[in-house]
Amino acid sequence: QLGGQVVRGGQHSMIAIRADRGRLWTVLGLLVVLQFSVRPMLGYPAVAPDFLLLALMLYAIRSRPGAAALAGFLVGLAGDAVSPARVGAGALAHTLVGYLAAWGRAVFFPDNLFINGLVIALGVWIRNAIQLAASGPGVGGVTMELLVWSPLQAVTTAIVAALVLVIFQRWLDIRLEE
């Protein structure tokens, strides 16, 4: 009883919320496994889809900006650990992308498959641009990175995102309008 009114269904609602979170974490865990098991076999890493960033974006658009920024920081820190030449650049880039994705959900209504893909592709490109600015150009230079490799990786990641969103549509509790 709450304020003189009987509250019903509270237990059922909490179970449903936990189940939804469990499904989201299952999908995110699958993406982490794909990052380290499938991505290395997909060829040139600058073009291969970034499953970790996809997981971050899926989490961020369902979270508050602070939680998404923290998740981005942790993802970036993990990436920086395997690439010691650019320590800090990944953490900065992922933190900003996570924050912006969570903040952007108030502006965008990502129930459209195309909009989801566009937001995720933009997140990949922005992350790559921030990393490039923070750590300096790679072997191909700034132009090749920003105008060739980053857009290609953004497209491959967006395609994988579309597949994940279609396959796990009910698990992620979204309504996709095409």
PDB file of C-alpha atoms in Angstrom:
ATOM      1  CA  GLN A   1       0.000   0.000   0.000  1.00  0.00           C
ATOM      2  CA  LEU A   2       1.406   3.380  -1.013  1.00  0.00           C
ATOM      3  CA  GLY A   3      -0.243   6.679  -0.049  1.00  0.00           C
ATOM      4  CA  GLY A   4      -3.571   5.012   0.667  1.00  0.00           C
ATOM      5  CA  GLN A   5      -3.579   3.228  -2.705  1.00  0.00           C
ATOM      6  CA  VAL A   6      -2.863  -0.420  -3.260  1.00  0.00           C
ATOM      7  CA  VAL A   7       0.045  -0.945  -5.656  1.00  0.00           C
ATOM      8  CA  ARG A   8      -0.320  -4.056  -7.780  1.00  0.00           C
ATOM      9  CA  GLY A   9       1.957  -5.520 -10.346  1.00  0.00           C
ATOM     10  CA  GLY A  10       5.144  -4.091  -8.839  1.00  0.00           C
ATOM     11  CA  GLN A  11       6.791  -7.490  -8.532  1.00  0.00           C
ATOM     12  CA  HIS A  12       5.846  -8.407 -12.105  1.00  0.00           C
ATOM     13  CA  SER A  13       7.240  -5.103 -13.428  1.00  0.00           C
ATOM     14  CA  MET A  14      10.569  -5.612 -11.661  1.00  0.00           C
ATOM     15  CA  ILE A  15      10.886  -9.129 -13.105  1.00  0.00           C
ATOM     16  CA  ALA A  16      10.188  -7.785 -16.612  1.00  0.00           C
ATOM     17  CA  ILE A  17      12.811  -5.029 -16.183  1.00  0.00           C
ATOM     18  CA  ARG A  18      15.411  -7.566 -15.009  1.00  0.00           C
ATOM     19  CA  ALA A  19      14.611  -9.842 -17.967  1.00  0.00           C
ATOM     20  CA  ASP A  20      14.998  -6.916 -20.395  1.00  0.00           C
ATOM     21  CA  ARG A  21      18.347  -5.983 -18.847  1.00  0.00           C
ATOM     22  CA  GLY A  22      19.443  -9.611 -18.984  1.00  0.00           C
ATOM     23  CA  ARG A  23      18.647  -9.817 -22.681  1.00  0.00           C
ATOM     24  CA  LEU A  24      20.498  -6.564 -23.385  1.00  0.00           C
ATOM     25  CA  TRP A  25      23.559  -7.793 -21.467  1.00  0.00           C
ATOM     26  CA  THR A  26      23.418 -11.094 -23.372  1.00  0.00           C
ATOM     27  CA  VAL A  27      23.508  -9.259 -26.708  1.00  0.00           C
ATOM     28  CA  LEU A  28      26.302  -6.974 -25.470  1.00  0.00           C
ATOM     29  CA  GLY A  29      28.281 -10.014 -24.273  1.00  0.00           C
ATOM     30  CA  LEU A  30      27.826 -11.673 -27.659  1.00  0.00           C
ATOM     31  CA  LEU A  31      29.211  -8.554 -29.359  1.00  0.00           C
ATOM     32  CA  VAL A  32      32.261  -8.585 -27.061  1.00  0.00           C
ATOM     33  CA  VAL A  33      32.904 -12.235 -27.944  1.00  0.00           C
ATOM     34  CA  LEU A  34      32.559 -11.407 -31.661  1.00  0.00           C
ATOM     35  CA  GLN A  35      35.071  -8.563 -31.270  1.00  0.00           C
ATOM     36  CA  PHE A  36      37.790 -10.932 -30.131  1.00  0.00           C
ATOM     37  CA  SER A  37      36.842 -14.106 -32.013  1.00  0.00           C
ATOM     38  CA  VAL A  38      35.415 -13.058 -35.398  1.00  0.00           C
ATOM     39  CA  ARG A  39      36.794  -9.563 -36.044  1.00  0.00           C
ATOM     40  CA  PRO A  40      40.453 -10.664 -36.315  1.00  0.00           C
ATOM     41  CA  MET A  41      39.430 -13.023 -39.138  1.00  0.00           C
ATOM     42  CA  LEU A  42      37.604 -10.338 -41.140  1.00  0.00           C
ATOM     43  CA  GLY A  43      40.670  -8.890 -42.817  1.00  0.00           C
ATOM     44  CA  TYR A  44      42.001  -5.361 -42.593  1.00  0.00           C
ATOM     45  CA  PRO A  45      41.145  -4.016 -39.095  1.00  0.00           C
ATOM     46  CA  ALA A  46      40.538  -0.459 -40.308  1.00  0.00           C
ATOM     47  CA  VAL A  47      37.546  -1.716 -42.330  1.00  0.00           C
ATOM     48  CA  ALA A  48      36.259  -4.560 -40.126  1.00  0.00           C
ATOM     49  CA  PRO A  49      33.156  -3.775 -38.069  1.00  0.00           C
ATOM     50  CA  ASP A  50      33.822  -2.629 -34.519  1.00  0.00           C
ATOM     51  CA  PHE A  51      31.657  -4.878 -32.354  1.00  0.00           C
ATOM     52  CA  LEU A  52      32.788  -3.164 -29.121  1.00  0.00           C
ATOM     53  CA  LEU A  53      31.715   0.249 -30.344  1.00  0.00           C
ATOM     54  CA  LEU A  54      28.437  -1.260 -31.514  1.00  0.00           C
ATOM     55  CA  ALA A  55      27.902  -2.710 -28.028  1.00  0.00           C
ATOM     56  CA  LEU A  56      28.701   0.690 -26.513  1.00  0.00           C
ATOM     57  CA  MET A  57      26.238   2.433 -28.831  1.00  0.00           C
ATOM     58  CA  LEU A  58      23.464  -0.075 -28.088  1.00  0.00           C
ATOM     59  CA  TYR A  59      24.062   0.431 -24.371  1.00  0.00           C
ATOM     60  CA  ALA A  60      24.367   4.211 -24.667  1.00  0.00           C
ATOM     61  CA  ILE A  61      21.086   4.772 -26.489  1.00  0.00           C
ATOM     62  CA  ARG A  62      19.351   2.954 -23.627  1.00  0.00           C
ATOM     63  CA  SER A  63      21.222   4.709 -20.805  1.00  0.00           C
ATOM     64  CA  ARG A  64      21.730   8.063 -19.181  1.00  0.00           C
ATOM     65  CA  PRO A  65      24.637  10.176 -20.466  1.00  0.00           C
ATOM     66  CA  GLY A  66      26.743   9.673 -17.318  1.00  0.00           C
ATOM     67  CA  ALA A  67      26.445   5.878 -17.388  1.00  0.00           C
ATOM     68  CA  ALA A  68      27.106   5.839 -21.135  1.00  0.00           C
ATOM     69  CA  ALA A  69      30.198   8.022 -20.705  1.00  0.00           C
ATOM     70  CA  LEU A  70      31.533   5.701 -18.001  1.00  0.00           C
ATOM     71  CA  ALA A  71      30.892   2.671 -20.223  1.00  0.00           C
ATOM     72  CA  GLY A  72      32.647   4.464 -23.075  1.00  0.00           C
ATOM     73  CA  PHE A  73      35.616   5.243 -20.851  1.00  0.00           C
ATOM     74  CA  LEU A  74      35.927   1.560 -19.871  1.00  0.00           C
ATOM     75  CA  VAL A  75      35.622   0.371 -23.485  1.00  0.00           C
ATOM     76  CA  GLY A  76      38.205   2.944 -24.571  1.00  0.00           C
ATOM     77  CA  LEU A  77      40.536   2.010 -21.739  1.00  0.00           C
ATOM     78  CA  ALA A  78      40.304  -1.655 -22.774  1.00  0.00           C
ATOM     79  CA  GLY A  79      41.164  -0.676 -26.342  1.00  0.00           C
ATOM     80  CA  ASP A  80      44.046   1.479 -25.159  1.00  0.00           C
ATOM     81  CA  ALA A  81      45.448  -1.457 -23.189  1.00  0.00           C
ATOM     82  CA  VAL A  82      46.037  -3.432 -26.393  1.00  0.00           C
ATOM     83  CA  SER A  83      47.351  -0.395 -28.287  1.00  0.00           C
ATOM     84  CA  PRO A  84      49.875   1.290 -25.977  1.00  0.00           C
ATOM     85  CA  ALA A  85      51.033   3.721 -28.676  1.00  0.00           C
ATOM     86  CA  ARG A  86      47.763   5.676 -28.368  1.00  0.00           C
ATOM     87  CA  VAL A  87      47.083   5.482 -24.631  1.00  0.00           C
ATOM     88  CA  GLY A  88      44.249   7.802 -23.618  1.00  0.00           C
ATOM     89  CA  ALA A  89      43.003   8.571 -27.130  1.00  0.00           C
ATOM     90  CA  GLY A  90      40.610   5.613 -27.159  1.00  0.00           C
ATOM     91  CA  ALA A  91      39.335   6.353 -23.665  1.00  0.00           C
ATOM     92  CA  LEU A  92      38.661   9.984 -24.598  1.00  0.00           C
ATOM     93  CA  ALA A  93      37.011   9.111 -27.916  1.00  0.00           C
ATOM     94  CA  HIS A  94      34.782   6.358 -26.534  1.00  0.00           C
ATOM     95  CA  THR A  95      33.779   8.470 -23.524  1.00  0.00           C
ATOM     96  CA  LEU A  96      32.644  11.321 -25.770  1.00  0.00           C
ATOM     97  CA  VAL A  97      30.851   9.016 -28.223  1.00  0.00           C
ATOM     98  CA  GLY A  98      29.066   7.186 -25.391  1.00  0.00           C
ATOM     99  CA  TYR A  99      27.959  10.466 -23.847  1.00  0.00           C
ATOM    100  CA  LEU A 100      26.805  11.925 -27.168  1.00  0.00           C
ATOM    101  CA  ALA A 101      24.901   8.761 -28.112  1.00  0.00           C
ATOM    102  CA  ALA A 102      23.015   8.785 -24.803  1.00  0.00           C
ATOM    103  CA  TRP A 103      22.334  12.504 -25.057  1.00  0.00           C
ATOM    104  CA  GLY A 104      21.302  12.149 -28.697  1.00  0.00           C
ATOM    105  CA  ARG A 105      18.555   9.658 -27.920  1.00  0.00           C
ATOM    106  CA  ALA A 106      16.516  12.606 -26.661  1.00  0.00           C
ATOM    107  CA  VAL A 107      16.874  14.214 -30.098  1.00  0.00           C
ATOM    108  CA  PHE A 108      16.551  11.113 -32.260  1.00  0.00           C
ATOM    109  CA  PHE A 109      13.919   8.443 -31.912  1.00  0.00           C
ATOM    110  CA  PRO A 110      15.868   5.343 -32.967  1.00  0.00           C
ATOM    111  CA  ASP A 111      12.901   3.141 -33.871  1.00  0.00           C
ATOM    112  CA  ASN A 112      13.846   3.345 -37.532  1.00  0.00           C
ATOM    113  CA  LEU A 113      16.426   0.859 -38.808  1.00  0.00           C
ATOM    114  CA  PHE A 114      17.986   3.432 -41.140  1.00  0.00           C
ATOM    115  CA  ILE A 115      18.287   6.047 -38.356  1.00  0.00           C
ATOM    116  CA  ASN A 116      19.864   3.451 -36.036  1.00  0.00           C
ATOM    117  CA  GLY A 117      22.411   2.569 -38.707  1.00  0.00           C
ATOM    118  CA  LEU A 118      23.113   6.224 -39.413  1.00  0.00           C
ATOM    119  CA  VAL A 119      23.618   7.052 -35.719  1.00  0.00           C
ATOM    120  CA  ILE A 120      25.960   4.080 -35.249  1.00  0.00           C
ATOM    121  CA  ALA A 121      27.922   4.884 -38.425  1.00  0.00           C
ATOM    122  CA  LEU A 122      28.255   8.491 -37.282  1.00  0.00           C
ATOM    123  CA  GLY A 123      29.447   7.252 -33.879  1.00  0.00           C
ATOM    124  CA  VAL A 124      32.183   5.168 -35.536  1.00  0.00           C
ATOM    125  CA  TRP A 125      33.326   8.076 -37.682  1.00  0.00           C
ATOM    126  CA  ILE A 126      33.317  10.546 -34.764  1.00  0.00           C
ATOM    127  CA  ARG A 127      35.226   8.080 -32.566  1.00  0.00           C
ATOM    128  CA  ASN A 128      37.847   7.608 -35.290  1.00  0.00           C
ATOM    129  CA  ALA A 129      38.141  11.370 -35.840  1.00  0.00           C
ATOM    130  CA  ILE A 130      38.620  12.046 -32.113  1.00  0.00           C
ATOM    131  CA  GLN A 131      41.224   9.278 -31.840  1.00  0.00           C
ATOM    132  CA  LEU A 132      43.007  10.672 -34.877  1.00  0.00           C
ATOM    133  CA  ALA A 133      43.018  14.195 -33.416  1.00  0.00           C
ATOM    134  CA  ALA A 134      44.198  12.980 -30.004  1.00  0.00           C
ATOM    135  CA  SER A 135      46.923  10.594 -31.162  1.00  0.00           C
ATOM    136  CA  GLY A 136      48.049  11.795 -34.568  1.00  0.00           C
ATOM    137  CA  PRO A 137      47.603  10.335 -38.039  1.00  0.00           C
ATOM    138  CA  GLY A 138      48.339   6.724 -38.812  1.00  0.00           C
ATOM    139  CA  VAL A 139      50.267   5.307 -41.742  1.00  0.00           C
ATOM    140  CA  GLY A 140      47.864   6.563 -44.423  1.00  0.00           C
ATOM    141  CA  GLY A 141      47.606  10.124 -43.128  1.00  0.00           C
ATOM    142  CA  VAL A 142      44.621  12.197 -42.050  1.00  0.00           C
ATOM    143  CA  THR A 143      42.882  12.262 -45.423  1.00  0.00           C
ATOM    144  CA  MET A 144      42.958   8.489 -45.902  1.00  0.00           C
ATOM    145  CA  GLU A 145      41.818   7.900 -42.326  1.00  0.00           C
ATOM    146  CA  LEU A 146      38.889  10.354 -42.351  1.00  0.00           C
ATOM    147  CA  LEU A 147      37.722  10.001 -45.937  1.00  0.00           C
ATOM    148  CA  VAL A 148      38.395   6.331 -46.740  1.00  0.00           C
ATOM    149  CA  TRP A 149      39.009   4.005 -43.792  1.00  0.00           C
ATOM    150  CA  SER A 150      36.665   5.586 -41.237  1.00  0.00           C
ATOM    151  CA  PRO A 151      33.651   5.715 -43.589  1.00  0.00           C
ATOM    152  CA  LEU A 152      34.277   2.100 -44.654  1.00  0.00           C
ATOM    153  CA  GLN A 153      34.431   0.953 -41.032  1.00  0.00           C
ATOM    154  CA  ALA A 154      31.340   3.040 -40.257  1.00  0.00           C
ATOM    155  CA  VAL A 155      29.414   1.312 -43.058  1.00  0.00           C
ATOM    156  CA  THR A 156      30.492  -2.212 -42.063  1.00  0.00           C
ATOM    157  CA  THR A 157      29.619  -1.527 -38.417  1.00  0.00           C
ATOM    158  CA  ALA A 158      26.232  -0.069 -39.416  1.00  0.00           C
ATOM    159  CA  ILE A 159      25.475  -3.165 -41.524  1.00  0.00           C
ATOM    160  CA  VAL A 160      26.299  -5.438 -38.575  1.00  0.00           C
ATOM    161  CA  ALA A 161      24.182  -3.173 -36.345  1.00  0.00           C
ATOM    162  CA  ALA A 162      21.225  -3.580 -38.699  1.00  0.00           C
ATOM    163  CA  LEU A 163      21.612  -7.362 -38.577  1.00  0.00           C
ATOM    164  CA  VAL A 164      21.852  -7.356 -34.773  1.00  0.00           C
ATOM    165  CA  LEU A 165      18.824  -5.065 -34.472  1.00  0.00           C
ATOM    166  CA  VAL A 166      16.727  -7.216 -36.787  1.00  0.00           C
ATOM    167  CA  ILE A 167      17.791 -10.534 -35.228  1.00  0.00           C
ATOM    168  CA  PHE A 168      17.468  -9.356 -31.611  1.00  0.00           C
ATOM    169  CA  GLN A 169      14.618  -6.899 -32.141  1.00  0.00           C
ATOM    170  CA  ARG A 170      12.423  -8.339 -29.390  1.00  0.00           C
ATOM    171  CA  TRP A 171      15.323  -8.799 -26.995  1.00  0.00           C
ATOM    172  CA  LEU A 172      16.359  -5.185 -27.370  1.00  0.00           C
ATOM    173  CA  ASP A 173      12.744  -4.068 -26.987  1.00  0.00           C
ATOM    174  CA  ILE A 174      12.625  -1.817 -30.032  1.00  0.00           C
ATOM    175  CA  ARG A 175      10.047  -1.308 -32.737  1.00  0.00           C
ATOM    176  CA  LEU A 176      11.751  -1.048 -36.096  1.00  0.00           C
ATOM    177  CA  GLU A 177       9.902   0.938 -38.714  1.00  0.00           C
ATOM    178  CA  GLU A 178      11.371   0.585 -42.158  1.00  0.00           C
TER     179      GLU A 178
END
